[in-house]
Structures are given as C-alpha cells and as structure tokens.
Amino acid sequence: MANTVDKYFDLVDQNQQKFIETLREVVEIPSVSSDASKRGEVVRMGEWLQARWEQLGAQCKRIDPGKQILEGEELDLPPVILGQYGNDANKKTVLVYGHYDVQPALLEDGWATDPFTLVEMDDGRLVGRGSTDDKGPILGWLLCAETHKQAGLDFPVNLKFCFEGMEESGSEGLDAIIVDQADKWFKGTDVVCISDNYWLGKNKPCLTHGLRGVSYFHLQVEGPGADLHSGVFGGTVHEPMVDLVHLLSKLVDTNGRIQIPGIYDQVMPVTDEEELTYENLEFSHTALATDLKHDVIIHAEERDTLKHRWRYPTLSIHGVEGAFYSPGDKTVIPAKVKGKFSLRTVPNMEPKRVAELVTAFLEKEFAKLGSKNRMRVIETHGGRWWYSSPNHPNFVAGARATELVYGVKPDLTREGGSIPVTLTFEENLNVNVLLLPMGAADDGAHSINEKIDRRNYIQGIKLLGAYLHEVAVTDMTA
Amino acid sequence: MANTVDKYFDLVDQNQQKFIETLREVVEIPSVSSDASKRGEVVRMGEWLQARWEQLGAQCKRIDPGKQILEGEELDLPPVILGQYGNDANKKTVLVYGHYDVQPALLEDGWATDPFTLVEMDDGRLVGRGSTDDKGPILGWLLCAETHKQAGLDFPVNLKFCFEGMEESGSEGLDAIIVDQADKWFKGTDVVCISDNYWLGKNKPCLTHGLRGVSYFHLQVEGPGADLHSGVFGGTVHEPMVDLVHLLSKLVDTNGRIQIPGIYDQVMPVTDEEELTYENLEFSHTALATDLKHDVIIHAEERDTLKHRWRYPTLSIHGVEGAFYSPGDKTVIPAKVKGKFSLRTVPNMEPKRVAELVTAFLEKEFAKLGSKNRMRVIETHGGRWWYSSPNHPNFVAGARATELVYGVKPDLTREGGSIPVTLTFEENLNVNVLLLPMGAADDGAHSINEKIDRRNYIQGIKLLGAYLHEVAVTDMTA
Ligand SMILES: [Zn+2]
Ligand SMILES: [Zn+2]
Ligand SMILES: [Zn+2]
Ligand SMILES: [Zn+2]
C-alpha cells in the first residue's frame, strides 16, 4: 500500500494547479439553495458532479426529492446524486456524503472579491463561496478517484456517494431518501465518512467523534385578546412580557449553569480516558477572545470551555416573538409573546425527558407567579446528539491517514452544534460514521471571504485518499 | 346668558343634519399625517379649516414648521393654524387646541365600511376615520362660532385657536411654535381647553384633570462583537439575552408592583377628597374584562384599577431589540440586545430622579450577576405628568356646562397616558388647562370602525358652546 499511496501523493502534488482550476470551475456555479432564482444553478452543479463521476465510470442514480415552496414559488428540489464507484466483493465499501449547494453571498455583504470567482491570495487562501463548504471536500473524493484512474493505481475500496443540493436549506427531502435507500443503494456499506466540518484551530488536523443534539422550545405567555396601550393598562393587567422575563430568568444563570432540576442527571461523567483527549488541543482563550472582539468567556480553563461546547448541556435564549423589536420607543403591552430558547443536549440525555423536565419546571415556576395569563411550553424540535468512540477502526484509519499526510496525531474533537445527517446514516445503515474535516477553523464557511487554504485543499485531497487506503487495510470488525 | 345658551342649543338641534354633513365633508379628506403620499391631503385639511374660520371673520396665521424626512422623502410639515376670533377687551380669552390629522386607515384592516366615507348607522354611530379623533371636536368649535354668528347671538369670549396636522405623528414642530408664540399670538389667554380625549365609559361625561408622565428606557447589554451560533458558543460565553432577562425580571412583579427601591417615595398620597372622586364613576370590571377578551385584571376593586391607571406609577416591558423576533426557530446568541421598558409617572415624581433610581438599581443588579458583558441604561424620553385641581374655575365652568347639556355632574377623571401639549400650554402660557372630551370610551379612536355617536357629536357641539358661556361668567381668578 505504501507504494501506491506515495505515488498518489506525488501525483496530487504535481496536479495542484489543475485541482485549483477544478475548484475554480465549481465555485463559478452559484449553487445557492436558499435563492429561488438560483435553483437552476444548483441543479447544474449536481449535474456537473454526476457527469464527471459517470465519465470516470461510476454508476449514478439521480433522485429528485420532489417540490418545495420558496419565496411563493413552487420549485423542484435539487437532485440527490447517489453513486457507486467500483464493485469488488473483496474490497470494503465506504460511503461518503457531501453537499454541492452553498450559502448565499453578495459582493455588497463585504466580500473583498467577487464571491463566485475563485481568487488565490499570496498567503495561500483560495477565496470563494463554497471553497471550503463543501465544494472543496466533495471535489476531494472525485479528484482522488480520477487521479488513481489516470495513473493506473488500484482504487483501494468500493466507493458509494451521496451528494445533496439542499444542505444549507435544511436538507429538505434527504432523510426520506436515506431511509428508503438504506437497504437498496446503500446496502453493503462498511463505514461512512463525511468531510463537512472544520479543524478546531488553524494548523492542527482533527477527527470529530461527537455532536450535540438540540431541543428547541417556545415559551408562550398569553394575556389580553389584543395588544394594549401601556398608558391605559400598565399596572392594571398581568403583562405577558413581565411573566415571560420572570420565567426566562429562571432557566439559566449568567455563567451558563442550567437551573432546571434533573437536567444534569443524565449527563455522562468525564472519564480519565476522555480527560486525556483535552491535552494538547489546538485551542486557546487568547485566540478565542480575539475572535469574539470582547472577552466574554465564562470559564477560566480552555478545557472547560471545550467541555461546555462539546459534552455538557447548555441553554441559550434566542429572542422573543410578539413583542416590540424595532429601534425606537413604542409603549405597547404585547398581548401574546413567545420566548425562544434551546438546549444543546449530550450523551445520555433523551429529548423526551428533556422536554418533560423543561415543561414541568416552567409550569411550577409559572404557578408561583400567581398570574392570570395563560402559559404554554411548546417543543418545536428535539434532535438527538451523536457520539462515536474515537477508538473505532474507522477512526483509527482516519488517524493513521492524518499522520501520514500531516505528520501529527489529529486532535480528537467533538462539536457543539449538530450535523443531523450523521445520525441519520448511523441509525439507518448501522455502521460507523467518521467526520474527517478538510478545512480549518478560520475558513469562514458561512461568512464573507470564505476560503480554503491551498495547503488544506491539496493535503486534504491526499488525506481523503490516504483514509481510503487505510480503511482498506484496517479490520473494521475489531 | 341662559337665554342665549337656550337659543344656541335649539339652533344646534335644528342644524343636526347640516353638522353631520360638515363632518362628512372633513372625514372625506384623508389627512393621514404618517403617510407621505397623503401629505397633500393633510395640508388641504388645514387649509379647509383656515378658510372656513376666515370666512367667519377670524384672523388666522399659518405657520409652516419646516421639513421632515418620511419614508426617505423630504416633506413640508403640515401647517399649524393659529387663529383669533373676536378681540373684545371686556371678554375673557379662551385658547382651544385640536388636531386635523388622523390615524391611517385601510378598508382591509377590517373596517366594515370605507374609512374615509362617513356612514351613519341605525344605532346612531357616525363611523369614519377622524370622526371622534379629532375632527368632530375641532368642528365643534367652528360650528359653535358659526351658529352664534348666523343667529346674531353674541359670542361670549374671545377665542384663540391652535390646530395642528401632526398630532398622530408626534406633533413634530409644535412645541417650538408654542414656546415662540407664548408672548405673541397666545398673549392674553385666560384659560385653555382641549377636546381630544374620551369619557371613562359610554354614557357619562367627564372632565379630565390629570395625565401621567412617561419615562422610557433602553436597557442595553452587549457581549461579543457579533452574533454567535449557540451550538458553538452556548454555555461558554456570557449571553447578553440571559443577563437581560435576569435584569428585566427584577423591575416589576406580575402584579405590577415596581421593585425599584425609592420609586414609590415621591408618590402623592390619596387624600380623602380624592378618594371621594372614585365614587359613582362609570367604570366596571365586568365591562373591562369583556373588552380585554380574557380577565387578566390584577386588582379586585374597580377603584384600585383606576388608581393604578391614573395616580400610581407603573412599569411595562415592551420588548427586546436585537434578539431573534420572527416566527420559527433560530439558534442565534444575539450579541447586543436592548430591553425596552417604560414607567408611567405621577405627582410628585421627577423624571430625573426616576432615571437615577432606575439606573442605580440596574447597575447594582447587574453587578450581582458577575457577567463580563457590558450594560448601559439609556433614558430615551422623560415626559412629566400633568395634574390640575378639579376645583379650578376653568373646571367649574366645564362642570356647569356639562350639567346644562347632559343633566349630570361629570365624572372627574385622569388618564393613564400622556397628552404632552397639555403641559406645554400650561408651562408656557401659565394658565389653567381643561380637558373636555366630546367622544365616548368605545369610540375606537385609533382602531377600525372609529365612530362618534350622533348624541356625543351634537351634544358635544352644545357642550363646547356652553363651556364658553360659563367661562364668560366665571371668575377665573378665584
Ligand atoms: Zn457544509
Ligand atoms: Zn454550511
Ligand atoms: Zn387625538
Ligand atoms: Zn389620536
């Protein structure tokens, strides 16, 4: 294997400029899934991918998930492109996922250059919308396969792929396809790999093995039948906003400690083994405070910040619907308000239990107020966390590949947010999922001047290939 | 006097239909001051008034207060029409104020009939935008003078008037004119009368002798330099929204009791004399609860509701700027939020002292939280309350006129809101101001289907005339 991988690495280095040109070609397709006027471009991007894989000999299946209503218009959802490259019973089968749609971007948002033209900067940044999220990574798999074929190198695994065009818009239609195809197109998958997240820092690669879940709540307080004037009614009726701020203030303290009884009971304790994974991570409060502009960091130790990002539940208050929200002054008493808050959940919390605890607590606190208003807790979303052991052979393969390319052991990270497709694959295919990021923490995936560093792009193409070679020689049943 | 007043009453009764036609004529001028496209109509309405008064022999002075920017357009502010009708050194001089602009109104807001066409209903309602606020009352003064002249009745006073076209849009430009004209056009004014508020109930007339002030605050909490994603930052940074709800929850309890130390210290105690004014008022919780749709009334006794509307300070929370406010779910941590709240103030509270107490209290509470965020209390408005003794001869004249027209002693009311021009006149002209409403509590001044009852309109025209006659024979220096 070493020989093949070395040859592959050499070829990637030789083809750097060509690979950047391919990235340029796809960045120029403004496949913005949230913009109805760009739907044709999203479809074009999906078709570009399918054509290129078919040219290579992959067998593809285009699934059109149906219709959506966007900006009052009925639109076809962009296709999910399923593919199979190689079908050798003696090889393992790796399923990779990625998305070919991108976030919106306008020059006037503050981009230094046209967002849909790839610009290579002197410092090595390849700037353009989608460069890191997620066009760079999906090209990585394609260019890896093309390079192997062109050089006559044996491709180490059977590759299945699933590329969607709606990730930035809630992956509408995707889950049903995964459920439906679990025993069909996805049958025989040994492991899954997703390259759609980022390193913890700017220089050290990582493997990601956990994501938090999220339970979202609307806390509704209703009073009179219509908004009232505070001059006339202030001090004479129970005001929904007053009750709401009292209730919201009971949920969490300024240090992020959740005040709802029972919430911490289901949280997995930190083991010694886990504690070790926080050593030597590329993460510093100094850098974080700089990014935040103001040091509003709660915890004194870096590892505590990471624990509260990755492995402890947290509660955030997002806003209030139904109250006055514009600049200026308005003397309204809002009749019906909804406080919006969410909990990030971690192993082994159950969303159902979380909703029960939240509701019971708020009902008890509301009763204490003695208000004549009506209160209701509505759980609008309850998505589970995802956690995988970093000792699984799939991760071992990812770690070895990283060492081969970057010469360092990767950080073992988790993420505070959620990537729901991870759990959908794990639960429906019953196989391990590895998150293997290509980009760095400062890529600005959803911001202006999104970039991928030339290093991350080129080494990333190597990394994905090296990973497939490692999977080929690793016992996945261990 | 009795003879003249009786003749006047008879003439008003005979001219009822003509007076309704005049109301119809002015309702048809859509003088919406908040709508840039209707500015010409506002001006037309002002010119209509001026022309009609000049035809009667009044001397008028049109003052154009300058420019405003509305909906991105530079517009001339509508004129303030000053007038003088009669100039007899042996008569008292009464200054009346009113506004000829109206609230916006669209049929699709839910009006049963076209808002700018006066429709007389079988139950006596005269429905149309501006019918009660404030076109009916300003016509009252005009029709009173016209009727006297046509019948050759001696007009009992010198009348000065001040009619503006921006009341529904913050009276932009008016205060400066009052200050400037205090010793000029308004010189020699003995008393002021304003007919631009409403009865407490639907059947019993009232005189209004108090208004609350309002102090408006923005409670700003700032954290990181930009909004954050709660998945990544939840539980690791001090969240401005969390601090904000904690602080807002300290201000007031669900029963409207203000928790800021010192706020109640400056409140004038209830005297026995005042207590008596709460007897026999036309006000019931049953009716109030019906209007509110849900019984969210705090107090058990009607008089306590009125005291908290009129003569105790209250605190309302209006909303939050900078946080998530739309329907649906968004997992943002807002970086900078402003809680909006206001206090209604009463004799003898000083706005400056109120702002000091509010600020000191919030700073102390914020310090207790131990947050790294930055907090600031901004007082955006501090308008004083207005209070006049109901024993002043101007009120005695108003009460006698009411008894003459309606056969009952008027309720003595105060209002929870503010009518800032009242205080401006009192402070700059150093004379007593009487609020003498024409319309009833259910007129729906700023709502759909605004109306004035035929009774209130016709009896109101009598009332304003009778009031002028009473002023003429009352010793105002008593
Ligand atoms: Zn992505
Ligand atoms: Zn993304
Ligand atoms: Zn008005
Ligand atoms: Zn009004």
PDB file of N, CA, C and O in Angstrom, chain B residues 323-350:
ATOM      1  N   ALA B 323     -32.600  40.904  19.366  1.00  0.00           N
ATOM      2  CA  ALA B 323     -32.697  39.449  19.517  1.00  0.00           C
ATOM      3  C   ALA B 323     -33.534  38.884  18.371  1.00  0.00           C
ATOM      4  O   ALA B 323     -34.048  39.620  17.531  1.00  0.00           O
ATOM      5  N   PHE B 324     -33.664  37.588  18.334  1.00  0.00           N
ATOM      6  CA  PHE B 324     -34.472  36.916  17.309  1.00  0.00           C
ATOM      7  C   PHE B 324     -35.949  37.184  17.597  1.00  0.00           C
ATOM      8  O   PHE B 324     -36.410  36.982  18.711  1.00  0.00           O
ATOM      9  N   TYR B 325     -36.707  37.655  16.599  1.00  0.00           N
ATOM     10  CA  TYR B 325     -38.105  38.010  16.863  1.00  0.00           C
ATOM     11  C   TYR B 325     -39.098  37.407  15.874  1.00  0.00           C
ATOM     12  O   TYR B 325     -40.298  37.601  16.020  1.00  0.00           O
ATOM     13  N   SER B 326     -38.603  36.705  14.874  1.00  0.00           N
ATOM     14  CA  SER B 326     -39.504  36.186  13.833  1.00  0.00           C
ATOM     15  C   SER B 326     -40.150  34.887  14.275  1.00  0.00           C
ATOM     16  O   SER B 326     -39.723  34.260  15.230  1.00  0.00           O
ATOM     17  N   PRO B 327     -41.202  34.459  13.564  1.00  0.00           N
ATOM     18  CA  PRO B 327     -41.734  33.118  13.830  1.00  0.00           C
ATOM     19  C   PRO B 327     -40.656  32.072  13.512  1.00  0.00           C
ATOM     20  O   PRO B 327     -39.708  32.366  12.793  1.00  0.00           O
ATOM     21  N   GLY B 328     -40.828  30.881  14.038  1.00  0.00           N
ATOM     22  CA  GLY B 328     -39.882  29.813  13.743  1.00  0.00           C
ATOM     23  C   GLY B 328     -38.734  29.748  14.738  1.00  0.00           C
ATOM     24  O   GLY B 328     -38.768  30.388  15.786  1.00  0.00           O
ATOM     25  N   ASP B 329     -37.735  28.959  14.380  1.00  0.00           N
ATOM     26  CA  ASP B 329     -36.618  28.682  15.277  1.00  0.00           C
ATOM     27  C   ASP B 329     -35.332  29.228  14.685  1.00  0.00           C
ATOM     28  O   ASP B 329     -35.078  29.073  13.496  1.00  0.00           O
ATOM     29  N   LYS B 330     -34.521  29.840  15.505  1.00  0.00           N
ATOM     30  CA  LYS B 330     -33.201  30.266  15.063  1.00  0.00           C
ATOM     31  C   LYS B 330     -32.284  30.140  16.266  1.00  0.00           C
ATOM     32  O   LYS B 330     -32.631  30.590  17.350  1.00  0.00           O
ATOM     33  N   THR B 331     -31.124  29.542  16.053  1.00  0.00           N
ATOM     34  CA  THR B 331     -30.270  29.208  17.197  1.00  0.00           C
ATOM     35  C   THR B 331     -29.161  30.230  17.395  1.00  0.00           C
ATOM     36  O   THR B 331     -28.014  29.889  17.620  1.00  0.00           O
ATOM     37  N   VAL B 332     -29.564  31.494  17.333  1.00  0.00           N
ATOM     38  CA  VAL B 332     -28.588  32.574  17.462  1.00  0.00           C
ATOM     39  C   VAL B 332     -28.380  32.954  18.935  1.00  0.00           C
ATOM     40  O   VAL B 332     -29.289  32.850  19.758  1.00  0.00           O
ATOM     41  N   ILE B 333     -27.163  33.382  19.253  1.00  0.00           N
ATOM     42  CA  ILE B 333     -26.902  34.089  20.505  1.00  0.00           C
ATOM     43  C   ILE B 333     -26.728  35.556  20.125  1.00  0.00           C
ATOM     44  O   ILE B 333     -25.710  35.928  19.553  1.00  0.00           O
ATOM     45  N   PRO B 334     -27.738  36.401  20.398  1.00  0.00           N
ATOM     46  CA  PRO B 334     -27.612  37.801  19.982  1.00  0.00           C
ATOM     47  C   PRO B 334     -26.476  38.486  20.739  1.00  0.00           C
ATOM     48  O   PRO B 334     -26.320  38.302  21.943  1.00  0.00           O
ATOM     49  N   ALA B 335     -25.701  39.296  20.010  1.00  0.00           N
ATOM     50  CA  ALA B 335     -24.505  39.919  20.585  1.00  0.00           C
ATOM     51  C   ALA B 335     -24.827  41.159  21.406  1.00  0.00           C
ATOM     52  O   ALA B 335     -24.098  41.508  22.324  1.00  0.00           O
ATOM     53  N   LYS B 336     -25.912  41.830  21.030  1.00  0.00           N
ATOM     54  CA  LYS B 336     -26.239  43.111  21.666  1.00  0.00           C
ATOM     55  C   LYS B 336     -27.748  43.240  21.684  1.00  0.00           C
ATOM     56  O   LYS B 336     -28.374  43.214  20.623  1.00  0.00           O
ATOM     57  N   VAL B 337     -28.306  43.361  22.864  1.00  0.00           N
ATOM     58  CA  VAL B 337     -29.760  43.439  22.978  1.00  0.00           C
ATOM     59  C   VAL B 337     -30.149  44.651  23.815  1.00  0.00           C
ATOM     60  O   VAL B 337     -29.395  45.093  24.683  1.00  0.00           O
ATOM     61  N   LYS B 338     -31.324  45.175  23.485  1.00  0.00           N
ATOM     62  CA  LYS B 338     -31.859  46.303  24.242  1.00  0.00           C
ATOM     63  C   LYS B 338     -33.252  45.955  24.729  1.00  0.00           C
ATOM     64  O   LYS B 338     -34.155  45.764  23.921  1.00  0.00           O
ATOM     65  N   GLY B 339     -33.414  45.858  26.041  1.00  0.00           N
ATOM     66  CA  GLY B 339     -34.742  45.694  26.599  1.00  0.00           C
ATOM     67  C   GLY B 339     -35.403  47.055  26.675  1.00  0.00           C
ATOM     68  O   GLY B 339     -34.778  48.023  27.097  1.00  0.00           O
ATOM     69  N   LYS B 340     -36.663  47.116  26.238  1.00  0.00           N
ATOM     70  CA  LYS B 340     -37.381  48.389  26.248  1.00  0.00           C
ATOM     71  C   LYS B 340     -38.440  48.348  27.338  1.00  0.00           C
ATOM     72  O   LYS B 340     -39.295  47.458  27.338  1.00  0.00           O
ATOM     73  N   PHE B 341     -38.384  49.309  28.239  1.00  0.00           N
ATOM     74  CA  PHE B 341     -39.431  49.393  29.258  1.00  0.00           C
ATOM     75  C   PHE B 341     -39.691  50.853  29.582  1.00  0.00           C
ATOM     76  O   PHE B 341     -38.877  51.721  29.281  1.00  0.00           O
ATOM     77  N   SER B 342     -40.851  51.113  30.133  1.00  0.00           N
ATOM     78  CA  SER B 342     -41.170  52.493  30.492  1.00  0.00           C
ATOM     79  C   SER B 342     -41.915  52.528  31.806  1.00  0.00           C
ATOM     80  O   SER B 342     -42.579  51.566  32.206  1.00  0.00           O
ATOM     81  N   LEU B 343     -41.769  53.642  32.477  1.00  0.00           N
ATOM     82  CA  LEU B 343     -42.534  53.902  33.693  1.00  0.00           C
ATOM     83  C   LEU B 343     -43.511  55.028  33.412  1.00  0.00           C
ATOM     84  O   LEU B 343     -43.147  56.035  32.783  1.00  0.00           O
ATOM     85  N   ARG B 344     -44.731  54.856  33.869  1.00  0.00           N
ATOM     86  CA  ARG B 344     -45.705  55.941  33.871  1.00  0.00           C
ATOM     87  C   ARG B 344     -45.550  56.650  35.200  1.00  0.00           C
ATOM     88  O   ARG B 344     -45.565  55.990  36.262  1.00  0.00           O
ATOM     89  N   THR B 345     -45.382  57.946  35.147  1.00  0.00           N
ATOM     90  CA  THR B 345     -45.074  58.689  36.372  1.00  0.00           C
ATOM     91  C   THR B 345     -46.221  59.600  36.772  1.00  0.00           C
ATOM     92  O   THR B 345     -47.041  59.997  35.947  1.00  0.00           O
ATOM     93  N   VAL B 346     -46.270  59.894  38.062  1.00  0.00           N
ATOM     94  CA  VAL B 346     -47.402  60.615  38.653  1.00  0.00           C
ATOM     95  C   VAL B 346     -46.875  61.660  39.623  1.00  0.00           C
ATOM     96  O   VAL B 346     -45.695  61.644  39.993  1.00  0.00           O
ATOM     97  N   PRO B 347     -47.753  62.596  40.032  1.00  0.00           N
ATOM     98  CA  PRO B 347     -47.327  63.563  41.039  1.00  0.00           C
ATOM     99  C   PRO B 347     -46.824  62.838  42.296  1.00  0.00           C
ATOM    100  O   PRO B 347     -47.451  61.866  42.717  1.00  0.00           O
ATOM    101  N   ASN B 348     -45.714  63.271  42.865  1.00  0.00           N
ATOM    102  CA  ASN B 348     -44.804  64.329  42.524  1.00  0.00           C
ATOM    103  C   ASN B 348     -43.458  63.761  42.081  1.00  0.00           C
ATOM    104  O   ASN B 348     -42.395  64.203  42.531  1.00  0.00           O
ATOM    105  N   MET B 349     -43.492  62.791  41.178  1.00  0.00           N
ATOM    106  CA  MET B 349     -42.240  62.176  40.734  1.00  0.00           C
ATOM    107  C   MET B 349     -41.522  63.092  39.738  1.00  0.00           C
ATOM    108  O   MET B 349     -42.142  63.683  38.873  1.00  0.00           O
ATOM    109  N   GLU B 350     -40.199  63.136  39.878  1.00  0.00           N
ATOM    110  CA  GLU B 350     -39.385  63.917  38.953  1.00  0.00           C
ATOM    111  C   GLU B 350     -38.705  62.963  37.972  1.00  0.00           C
ATOM    112  O   GLU B 350     -38.021  62.030  38.392  1.00  0.00           O
TER     113      GLU B 350
END
